[in-house]
XYZ file of N, CA and C in Angstrom:
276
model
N 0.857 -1.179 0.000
C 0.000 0.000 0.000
C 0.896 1.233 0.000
N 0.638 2.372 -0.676
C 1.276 3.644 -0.923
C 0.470 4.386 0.141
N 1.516 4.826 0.831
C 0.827 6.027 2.182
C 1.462 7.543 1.835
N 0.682 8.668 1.901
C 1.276 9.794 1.867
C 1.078 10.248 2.952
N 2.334 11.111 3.555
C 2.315 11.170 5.172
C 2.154 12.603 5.069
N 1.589 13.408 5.840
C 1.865 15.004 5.818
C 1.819 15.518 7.457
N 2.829 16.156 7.293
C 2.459 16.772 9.138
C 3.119 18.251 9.429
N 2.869 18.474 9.884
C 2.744 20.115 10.457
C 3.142 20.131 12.195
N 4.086 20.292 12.352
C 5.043 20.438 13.664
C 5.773 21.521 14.102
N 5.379 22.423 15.310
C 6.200 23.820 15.167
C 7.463 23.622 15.421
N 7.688 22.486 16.409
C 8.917 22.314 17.604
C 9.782 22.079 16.282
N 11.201 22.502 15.963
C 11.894 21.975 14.617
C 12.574 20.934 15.406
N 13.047 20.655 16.799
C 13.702 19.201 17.031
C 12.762 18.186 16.917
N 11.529 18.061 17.115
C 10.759 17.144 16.632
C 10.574 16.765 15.472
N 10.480 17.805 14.474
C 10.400 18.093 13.375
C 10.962 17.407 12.658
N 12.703 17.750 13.186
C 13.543 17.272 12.217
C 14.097 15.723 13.153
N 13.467 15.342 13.392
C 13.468 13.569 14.201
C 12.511 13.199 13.335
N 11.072 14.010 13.354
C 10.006 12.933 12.296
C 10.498 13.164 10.889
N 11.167 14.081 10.594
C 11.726 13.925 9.156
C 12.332 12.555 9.478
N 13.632 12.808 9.944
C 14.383 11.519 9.808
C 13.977 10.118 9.801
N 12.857 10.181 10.539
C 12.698 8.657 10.555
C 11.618 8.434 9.240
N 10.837 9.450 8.725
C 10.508 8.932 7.743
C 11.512 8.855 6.493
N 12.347 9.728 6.492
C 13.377 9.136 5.151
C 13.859 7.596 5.439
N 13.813 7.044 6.326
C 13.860 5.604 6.246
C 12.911 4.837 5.726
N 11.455 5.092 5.533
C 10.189 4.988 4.981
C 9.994 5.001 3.846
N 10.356 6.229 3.339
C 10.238 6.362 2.015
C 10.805 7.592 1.159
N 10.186 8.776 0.434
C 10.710 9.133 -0.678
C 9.948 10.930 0.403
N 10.412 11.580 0.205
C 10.632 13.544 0.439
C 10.011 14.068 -0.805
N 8.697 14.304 -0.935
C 7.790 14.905 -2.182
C 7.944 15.992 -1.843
N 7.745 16.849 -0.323
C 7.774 18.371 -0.123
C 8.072 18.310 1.166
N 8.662 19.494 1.469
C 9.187 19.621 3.021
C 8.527 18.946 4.074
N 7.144 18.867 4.038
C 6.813 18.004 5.445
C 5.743 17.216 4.555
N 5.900 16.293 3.359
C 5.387 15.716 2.812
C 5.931 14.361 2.140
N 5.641 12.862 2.559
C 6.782 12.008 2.279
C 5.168 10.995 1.740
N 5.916 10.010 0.767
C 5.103 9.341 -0.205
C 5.985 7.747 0.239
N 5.339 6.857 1.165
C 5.763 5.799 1.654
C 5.347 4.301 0.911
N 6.093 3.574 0.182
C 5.364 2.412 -0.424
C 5.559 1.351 1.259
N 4.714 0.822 1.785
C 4.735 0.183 2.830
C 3.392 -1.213 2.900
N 4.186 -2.381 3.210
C 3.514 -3.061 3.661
C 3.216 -3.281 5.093
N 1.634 -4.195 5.321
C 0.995 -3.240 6.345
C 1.976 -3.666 7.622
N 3.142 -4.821 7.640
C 3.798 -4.939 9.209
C 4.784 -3.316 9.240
N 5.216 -2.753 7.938
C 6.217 -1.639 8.331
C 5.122 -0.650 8.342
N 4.086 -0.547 8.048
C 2.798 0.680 8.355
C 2.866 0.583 9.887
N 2.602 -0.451 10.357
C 1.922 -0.797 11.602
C 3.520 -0.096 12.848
N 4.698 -0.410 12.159
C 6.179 -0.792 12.752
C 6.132 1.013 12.677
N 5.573 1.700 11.527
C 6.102 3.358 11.576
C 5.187 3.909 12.413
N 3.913 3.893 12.278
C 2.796 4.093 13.212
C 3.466 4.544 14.788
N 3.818 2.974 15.445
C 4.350 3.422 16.449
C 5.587 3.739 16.792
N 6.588 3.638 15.735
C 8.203 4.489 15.929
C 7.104 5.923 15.662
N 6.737 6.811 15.089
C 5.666 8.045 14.646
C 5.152 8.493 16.404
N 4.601 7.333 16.827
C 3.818 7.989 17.891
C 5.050 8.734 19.060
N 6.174 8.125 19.304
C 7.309 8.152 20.035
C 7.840 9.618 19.905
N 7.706 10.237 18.604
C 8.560 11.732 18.598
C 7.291 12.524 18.075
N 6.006 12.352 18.496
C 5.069 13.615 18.150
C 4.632 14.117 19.865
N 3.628 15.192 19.369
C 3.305 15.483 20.915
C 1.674 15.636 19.840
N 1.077 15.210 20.191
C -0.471 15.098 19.810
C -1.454 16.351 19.859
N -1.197 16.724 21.193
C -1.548 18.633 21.656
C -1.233 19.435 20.769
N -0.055 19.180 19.858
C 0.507 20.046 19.292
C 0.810 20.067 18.145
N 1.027 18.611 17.367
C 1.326 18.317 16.080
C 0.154 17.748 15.462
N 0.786 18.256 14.252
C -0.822 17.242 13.431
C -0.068 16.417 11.978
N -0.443 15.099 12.536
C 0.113 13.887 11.351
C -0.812 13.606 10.523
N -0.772 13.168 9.376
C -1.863 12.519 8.588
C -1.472 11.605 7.905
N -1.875 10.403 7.565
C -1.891 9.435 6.784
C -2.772 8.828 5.998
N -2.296 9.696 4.480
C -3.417 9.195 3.252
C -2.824 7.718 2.669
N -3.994 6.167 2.947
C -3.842 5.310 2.290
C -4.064 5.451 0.516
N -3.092 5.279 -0.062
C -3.690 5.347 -1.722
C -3.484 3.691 -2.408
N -4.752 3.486 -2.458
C -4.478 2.403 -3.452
C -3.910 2.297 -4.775
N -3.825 0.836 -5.561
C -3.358 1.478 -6.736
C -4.919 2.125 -8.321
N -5.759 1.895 -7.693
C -6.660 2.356 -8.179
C -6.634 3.705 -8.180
N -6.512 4.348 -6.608
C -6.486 5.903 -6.824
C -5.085 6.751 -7.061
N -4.289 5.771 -6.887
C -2.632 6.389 -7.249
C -2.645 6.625 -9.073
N -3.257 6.205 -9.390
C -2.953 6.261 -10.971
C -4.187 7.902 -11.294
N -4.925 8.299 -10.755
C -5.486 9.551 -10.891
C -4.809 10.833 -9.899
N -3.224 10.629 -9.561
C -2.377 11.512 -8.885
C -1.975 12.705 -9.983
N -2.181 13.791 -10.071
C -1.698 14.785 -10.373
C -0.436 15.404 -9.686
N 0.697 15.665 -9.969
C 1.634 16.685 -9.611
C 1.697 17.820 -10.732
N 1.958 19.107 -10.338
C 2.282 20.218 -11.223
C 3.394 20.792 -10.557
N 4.143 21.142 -11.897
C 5.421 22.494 -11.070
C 6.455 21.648 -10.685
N 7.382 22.234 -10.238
C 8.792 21.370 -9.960
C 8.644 20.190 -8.709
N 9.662 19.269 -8.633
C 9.584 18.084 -7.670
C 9.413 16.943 -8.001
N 9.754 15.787 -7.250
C 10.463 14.280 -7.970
C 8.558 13.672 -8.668
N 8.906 12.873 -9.089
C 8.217 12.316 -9.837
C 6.965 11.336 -8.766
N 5.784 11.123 -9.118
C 5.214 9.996 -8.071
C 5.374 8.825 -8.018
N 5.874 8.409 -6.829
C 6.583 7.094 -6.793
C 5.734 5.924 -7.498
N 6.596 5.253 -7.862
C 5.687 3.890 -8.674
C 5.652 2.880 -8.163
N 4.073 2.626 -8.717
C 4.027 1.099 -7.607
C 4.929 0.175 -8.503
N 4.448 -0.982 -7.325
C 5.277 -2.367 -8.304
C 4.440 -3.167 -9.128
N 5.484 -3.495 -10.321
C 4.174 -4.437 -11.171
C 3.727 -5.223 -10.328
N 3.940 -6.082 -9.395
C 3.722 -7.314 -8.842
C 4.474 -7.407 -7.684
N 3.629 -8.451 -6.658
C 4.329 -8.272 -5.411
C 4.810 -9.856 -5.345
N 5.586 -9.971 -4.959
C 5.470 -11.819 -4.378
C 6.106 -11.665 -3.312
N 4.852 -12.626 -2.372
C 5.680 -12.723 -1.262
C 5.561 -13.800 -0.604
């Protein structure tokens, strides 16, 4: 499943901790915007590494599931990397 993460954090040491751990996740579309291909044990595994460096009172996370049904009606305009591609096929 393709997750797009977006969050809005004033504190920048938090900030730049939830950056970091999502560049282990996946791909940096816009400054506080990351495009994660994840199956659901590393969804479930970021979820709660995620819960560990937010403060809830104060930050706001979001996590859009995109299937590949609605990933293929993704628009980008204007400069910035390309939308990540799914895989032809999974085997597992």
């Amino acid at each position: 499943m393709l997750y797009v993460v977006a969050y809005d954090i004033p504190c920048d040491k938090r900030r730049k901790k939830v950056s970091d751990l999502l560049e282990g996740y996946g791909k940096r579309v816009q400054y506080s915007v990351f495009e994660c291909q994840l199956p659901p044990s590393k969804y479930k595994e970021l979820c709660q590494r995620f819960k560990k460096k937010v403060k809830l009172a104060e930050d706001s996370v979001r996590f859009y599931p995109l299937s590949q049904h609605t990933w293929g009606q993704v628009e980008t305009w204007g400069v910035g990397p390309p939308v990540t591609e799914l895989p032809g096929s999974i085997i597992v």
